[in-house]
Short mmCIF file of C-alpha atoms in Angstrom, two decimals:
data_model
loop_
_atom_site.label_atom_id
_atom_site.label_comp_id
_atom_site.label_asym_id
_atom_site.label_seq_id
_atom_site.Cartn_x
_atom_site.Cartn_y
_atom_site.Cartn_z
CA MET A 716 140.67 83.51 95.45
CA ALA A 717 138.90 86.62 96.64
CA LYS A 718 137.18 86.76 100.01
CA ILE A 719 133.50 87.72 99.92
CA ILE A 720 131.11 88.93 102.60
CA TYR A 721 127.53 88.08 101.62
CA PHE A 722 124.46 90.13 102.51
CA GLY A 723 120.89 88.86 102.13
CA ASN A 724 118.70 85.80 101.86
CA GLU A 725 118.17 85.74 98.05
CA GLN A 726 114.42 86.09 98.50
CA LEU A 727 114.14 88.49 95.58
CA ALA A 728 110.32 88.57 95.74
CA GLN A 729 107.72 88.23 98.48
CA GLY A 730 105.81 85.01 98.95
CA ILE A 731 108.08 82.75 96.91
CA LYS A 732 110.12 79.70 97.89
CA ALA A 733 113.62 81.13 98.11
CA LYS A 734 116.57 79.29 96.60
CA THR A 735 120.33 80.00 96.69
CA PRO A 736 121.76 80.01 93.14
CA ILE A 737 123.88 83.14 93.66
CA PHE A 738 125.41 81.89 96.91
CA ASP A 739 125.93 78.45 95.33
CA ALA A 740 127.63 79.90 92.26
CA LEU A 741 130.21 81.68 94.40
CA LEU A 742 130.96 78.49 96.33
CA ASP A 743 131.11 76.42 93.13
CA ASN A 744 133.64 78.85 91.66
CA ASP A 745 135.91 78.63 94.71
CA TYR A 746 135.25 82.06 96.15
CA GLU A 747 135.74 82.18 99.90
CA ILE A 748 132.60 83.45 101.63
CA VAL A 749 133.88 84.70 104.97
CA ALA A 750 130.48 85.60 106.47
CA LEU A 751 126.78 85.66 105.72
CA ILE A 752 124.86 88.60 107.14
CA LEU A 753 121.08 88.47 107.48
CA PRO A 754 119.14 91.39 108.95
CA THR A 755 117.06 89.06 111.12
CA ALA A 756 116.79 85.36 111.90
CA ASN A 757 113.79 83.45 110.65
CA THR A 758 112.96 81.61 113.85
CA ARG A 759 109.95 79.72 112.50
CA LYS A 760 111.79 78.25 109.51
CA PRO A 761 115.43 79.05 108.67
CA PHE A 762 116.14 80.53 105.26
CA PRO A 763 117.68 78.03 102.80
CA ILE A 764 120.75 80.24 102.57
CA ASP A 765 121.09 80.10 106.36
CA LEU A 766 121.20 76.30 106.26
CA LYS A 767 123.54 76.28 103.25
CA ALA A 768 126.02 78.59 104.97
CA LYS A 769 126.08 76.55 108.17
CA ALA A 770 126.52 73.33 106.16
CA ASN A 771 129.63 74.92 104.62
CA ASN A 772 130.97 76.20 107.98
CA ILE A 773 130.37 79.82 107.00
CA PRO A 774 129.64 82.08 109.99
CA VAL A 775 126.11 83.52 109.95
CA HIS A 776 125.36 86.84 111.64
CA TYR A 777 121.86 88.19 112.24
CA THR A 778 122.22 91.93 112.42
CA LYS A 779 121.47 95.21 110.68
CA ASP A 780 123.47 97.25 113.17
CA THR A 781 126.15 99.29 111.42
CA SER A 782 128.72 99.00 114.20
CA GLU A 783 128.32 95.21 114.37
CA ILE A 784 128.66 94.86 110.60
CA LEU A 785 131.77 97.07 110.57
CA ASN A 786 133.25 94.88 113.29
CA ILE A 787 132.56 91.73 111.20
CA ILE A 788 134.22 93.39 108.20
CA ASN A 789 137.24 94.32 110.31
CA GLN A 790 137.56 90.74 111.57
CA THR A 791 137.10 88.97 108.21
CA GLN A 792 138.82 91.45 105.86
CA PRO A 793 136.72 90.72 102.74
CA ASP A 794 137.83 91.88 99.30
CA ILE A 795 134.27 92.55 98.14
CA GLY A 796 130.65 92.27 99.23
CA VAL A 797 127.80 90.61 97.36
CA LEU A 798 124.19 91.47 98.17
CA ALA A 799 120.95 89.76 97.13
CA ALA A 800 117.78 90.81 98.96
CA PHE A 801 119.13 92.24 102.20
CA SER A 802 116.02 94.45 102.57
CA LYS A 803 117.79 96.99 104.78
CA PHE A 804 119.64 100.21 103.95
CA ILE A 805 123.43 99.85 103.73
CA PRO A 806 125.13 103.03 104.98
CA THR A 807 128.11 104.60 103.24
CA SER A 808 130.43 103.66 106.10
CA ILE A 809 129.93 99.96 105.29
CA LEU A 810 130.33 100.49 101.53
CA GLU A 811 133.61 102.30 102.14
CA ALA A 812 134.91 99.71 104.59
CA ILE A 813 135.09 96.99 101.90
CA PRO A 814 137.93 97.53 99.38
CA ASN A 815 135.86 96.80 96.26
CA GLY A 816 132.50 97.86 97.66
CA ILE A 817 129.33 95.78 97.47
CA ILE A 818 127.84 94.29 94.30
CA ASN A 819 124.05 93.99 94.22
CA ILE A 820 122.04 91.50 92.16
CA HIS A 821 118.79 93.38 91.48
CA PRO A 822 115.94 91.64 89.60
CA SER A 823 115.02 94.35 87.10
CA LEU A 824 116.38 96.08 84.04
CA LEU A 825 117.60 99.15 85.88
CA PRO A 826 116.83 102.02 86.01
CA LYS A 827 113.34 100.49 85.68
CA TYR A 828 111.82 99.18 88.90
CA ARG A 829 114.17 100.40 91.56
CA GLY A 830 113.03 99.35 95.03
CA THR A 831 111.80 96.27 96.84
CA THR A 832 109.22 94.69 94.49
CA PRO A 833 110.62 94.64 90.94
CA ILE A 834 109.48 91.09 90.10
CA GLU A 835 105.97 91.77 91.35
CA SER A 836 105.89 95.07 89.45
CA ALA A 837 106.85 93.44 86.14
CA LEU A 838 104.04 90.91 86.55
CA LEU A 839 101.53 93.47 87.81
CA ASN A 840 102.13 95.75 84.84
CA GLY A 841 101.84 92.95 82.31
CA ASP A 842 105.39 93.45 81.00
CA GLU A 843 106.65 91.22 78.21
CA LEU A 844 110.20 91.30 79.56
CA ALA A 845 111.76 91.13 83.01
CA GLY A 846 115.42 91.29 83.82
CA VAL A 847 118.26 91.29 86.29
CA SER A 848 121.11 93.75 86.81
CA VAL A 849 124.51 93.27 88.43
CA MET A 850 125.32 96.69 89.86
CA ARG A 851 127.50 98.52 92.33
CA LEU A 852 125.73 99.55 95.51
CA VAL A 853 125.78 103.29 96.21
CA LYS A 854 124.07 105.50 98.79
CA ALA A 855 120.98 106.16 96.63
CA MET A 856 118.60 103.21 96.26
CA ASP A 857 119.48 100.96 93.30
CA ALA A 858 121.12 103.91 91.54
CA GLY A 859 124.68 102.61 91.12
CA PRO A 860 126.41 101.79 87.84
CA THR A 861 125.66 98.42 86.24
CA TYR A 862 128.16 95.80 85.08
CA ALA A 863 125.80 93.39 83.34
CA GLN A 864 122.12 92.93 82.57
CA GLY A 865 120.06 90.03 81.25
CA GLU A 866 116.48 89.62 80.06
CA VAL A 867 113.80 86.97 80.60
CA LYS A 868 110.59 86.77 78.57
CA ILE A 869 107.29 86.76 80.46
CA THR A 870 104.65 84.49 78.94
CA ASP A 871 101.13 83.43 79.89
CA GLN A 872 102.69 80.43 81.65
CA THR A 873 105.11 82.53 83.72
CA THR A 874 104.49 82.39 87.46
CA LYS A 875 106.01 84.51 90.18
CA GLN A 876 108.04 81.52 91.37
CA SER A 877 109.29 80.59 87.90
CA LEU A 878 110.23 84.20 87.08
CA TYR A 879 112.11 84.51 90.37
CA GLU A 880 114.05 81.31 89.64
CA HIS A 881 114.93 82.40 86.09
CA LEU A 882 116.17 85.79 87.28
CA ALA A 883 118.10 84.41 90.26
CA ASN A 884 119.85 81.83 88.08
CA LEU A 885 120.63 84.41 85.40
CA GLY A 886 121.89 86.84 88.04
CA ALA A 887 124.21 84.15 89.40
CA LYS A 888 125.66 83.50 85.94
CA LEU A 889 126.16 87.20 85.21
CA LEU A 890 127.85 87.75 88.57
CA ILE A 891 130.35 84.96 88.00
CA ASP A 892 131.07 86.35 84.51
CA VAL A 893 131.83 89.90 85.67
CA LEU A 894 133.26 89.38 89.16
CA PRO A 895 136.89 88.78 88.05
CA GLY A 896 136.85 92.05 86.10
CA ILE A 897 135.29 93.94 89.01
CA LEU A 898 138.01 92.68 91.35
CA ALA A 899 140.70 93.55 88.80
CA LYS A 900 139.08 96.98 88.27
CA THR A 901 138.86 96.35 84.53
CA ALA A 902 135.10 95.73 84.24
CA PRO A 903 133.34 98.55 82.38
CA GLU A 904 130.59 100.34 84.30
CA SER A 905 127.42 101.74 82.71
CA LEU A 906 125.92 104.72 84.49
CA GLN A 907 122.16 104.67 84.91
CA ASP A 908 119.98 107.37 83.41
CA ASP A 909 118.22 108.68 86.51
CA THR A 910 115.64 110.52 84.38
CA ARG A 911 114.29 107.12 83.25
CA ALA A 912 114.11 105.63 86.73
CA THR A 913 110.85 104.13 87.99
CA PHE A 914 110.22 103.06 91.56
CA THR A 915 108.32 100.15 93.07
CA THR A 916 106.16 100.20 96.18
CA PRO A 917 105.92 97.61 98.98
CA LEU A 918 103.06 95.11 98.99
CA ASP A 919 100.64 94.74 101.88
CA LYS A 920 97.52 92.75 102.68
CA SER A 921 95.21 95.63 101.75
CA LEU A 922 95.87 94.72 98.10
CA SER A 923 94.46 91.20 98.41
CA LEU A 924 90.83 91.73 97.41
CA LEU A 925 90.25 91.40 93.66
CA LYS A 926 88.15 94.43 92.68
CA THR A 927 86.12 93.13 89.74
CA ASP A 928 83.87 96.20 89.67
CA SER A 929 86.68 98.66 88.95
CA LYS A 930 89.39 96.72 87.12
CA SER A 931 89.66 94.83 83.85
CA ALA A 932 89.89 91.06 83.75
CA GLN A 933 93.48 91.23 82.49
CA GLU A 934 94.49 93.62 85.27
CA LEU A 935 93.18 91.08 87.78
CA VAL A 936 95.00 88.22 86.03
CA CYS A 937 98.19 90.24 86.52
CA GLU A 938 97.35 90.76 90.20
CA VAL A 939 96.83 87.02 90.71
CA LYS A 940 100.34 86.42 89.32
CA ALA A 941 102.06 89.31 91.09
CA PHE A 942 100.45 88.69 94.48
CA ALA A 943 100.98 84.91 94.55
CA GLY A 944 102.23 83.80 97.98
CA PHE A 945 101.95 87.35 99.34
CA PRO A 946 99.74 89.30 99.72
CA LYS A 947 97.57 86.77 97.79
CA SER A 948 94.41 87.42 95.76
CA LYS A 949 91.08 86.91 97.50
CA LEU A 950 87.45 86.48 96.42
CA ASN A 951 84.32 85.19 98.06
CA LEU A 952 82.99 82.43 95.82
CA CYS A 953 79.68 80.69 96.52
CA GLY A 954 79.81 81.94 100.09
CA LYS A 955 83.36 80.73 100.74
CA ASN A 956 86.46 82.89 101.14
CA CYS A 957 89.02 81.74 98.57
CA THR A 958 92.55 82.55 97.47
CA ILE A 959 92.80 82.62 93.68
CA THR A 960 96.06 81.04 92.49
CA ALA A 961 95.51 80.89 88.71
CA ALA A 962 93.10 82.68 86.40
CA HIS A 963 92.74 84.01 82.86
CA SER A 964 90.68 86.54 80.94
CA ALA A 965 87.89 85.49 78.57
CA ASN A 966 84.93 86.99 76.73
CA GLN A 967 82.53 84.40 78.17
CA PRO A 968 82.34 82.68 81.57
CA LYS A 969 83.34 79.04 81.89
CA SER A 970 81.58 78.36 85.19
CA GLU A 971 79.50 80.06 87.84
CA LEU A 972 82.74 80.99 89.64
CA ASP A 973 83.87 83.36 86.91
CA GLN A 974 83.61 87.09 87.57
CA LEU A 975 82.36 89.82 85.25
CA CYS A 976 84.88 92.67 85.33
CA ALA A 977 84.79 96.39 84.62
CA ASP A 978 85.81 95.94 80.97
CA GLY A 979 82.95 93.53 80.23
CA LYS A 980 85.25 90.50 80.15
CA TYR A 981 85.37 87.66 82.65
CA LEU A 982 88.01 86.66 85.16
CA VAL A 983 87.96 82.89 84.68
CA ILE A 984 89.03 81.06 87.82
CA ASP A 985 91.37 78.15 87.05
CA GLN A 986 92.80 77.23 90.45
CA LEU A 987 92.03 78.30 94.00
CA ILE A 988 92.47 77.53 97.68
CA PRO A 989 89.25 77.65 99.70
CA GLU A 990 89.70 78.80 103.29
CA ASN A 991 90.94 75.96 105.52
CA SER A 992 91.34 73.67 102.52
CA LYS A 993 93.91 72.47 99.98
CA PRO A 994 94.69 73.87 96.51
CA MET A 995 92.29 72.64 93.84
CA THR A 996 90.93 73.34 90.39
CA ALA A 997 87.73 75.31 89.88
CA GLU A 998 86.08 72.11 88.67
CA ALA A 999 87.02 70.22 91.85
CA PHE A 1000 85.73 73.12 93.98
CA LEU A 1001 82.36 73.09 92.21
CA ASN A 1002 82.11 69.30 92.44
CA GLY A 1003 82.75 69.56 96.16
CA LEU A 1004 79.90 72.05 96.56
CA LYS A 1005 77.50 69.76 94.70
CA ASN A 1006 78.39 66.87 97.00
CA GLN A 1007 77.77 68.79 100.20
#
């Protein structure tokens, strides 16, 4: 069976609980993973993929240095690379050092949402569909040819965590389906239409405050979903700083917590985390205030 060098921690979105379905699928299908490369170590809490690799006696290297990675490739002689959320640029010298290049599992329907935050972007824009692409890594960001794509519907019940899990699991299945053909050089490649490409932007904490005076209620509902975990969605409610974890749009308020938005509709707060407290429903939060 082919030897694989694996890049990345599978954390395909920010602020989610990362899992390892792609890494697991390769192991379950008897591929030999000769090394796991992570750009940095998570010293506070190891990544799940870090623990999984060590449990399977797979060497783990924490580096983004090109010379070090080329040395690892020279020592392990992989047939192909697989990448899922490496978060660092891979230079051409590394791509060319691996006989069959590197295959990237990217959580969007490329060429839409190239870049680092495709899952967040799909939620933020209120898309009805998200997707995942199995593609060949090239020098330009997320611009390589695709081997397979799959779609996932986004519903009112979809969360950032659930969408991540659906896409990671689907990406794992698609990879296992196409990998034999890629290795045999028989898998058809579909070139991306660069004229249709859209690009995502990184998230930062400056996005946290929900701006009810300038955005519609539905726009803020999308922000609450997209920013779950990081950078989070913040409001001051009844004098307390709170993180909003679930909300919906309505024509009328349900409680005194609900916020009138720029479109005349209300952001109805369903669940929240008051500062220095535990997650709770809006009803529990209000009951707590009454009992103070």
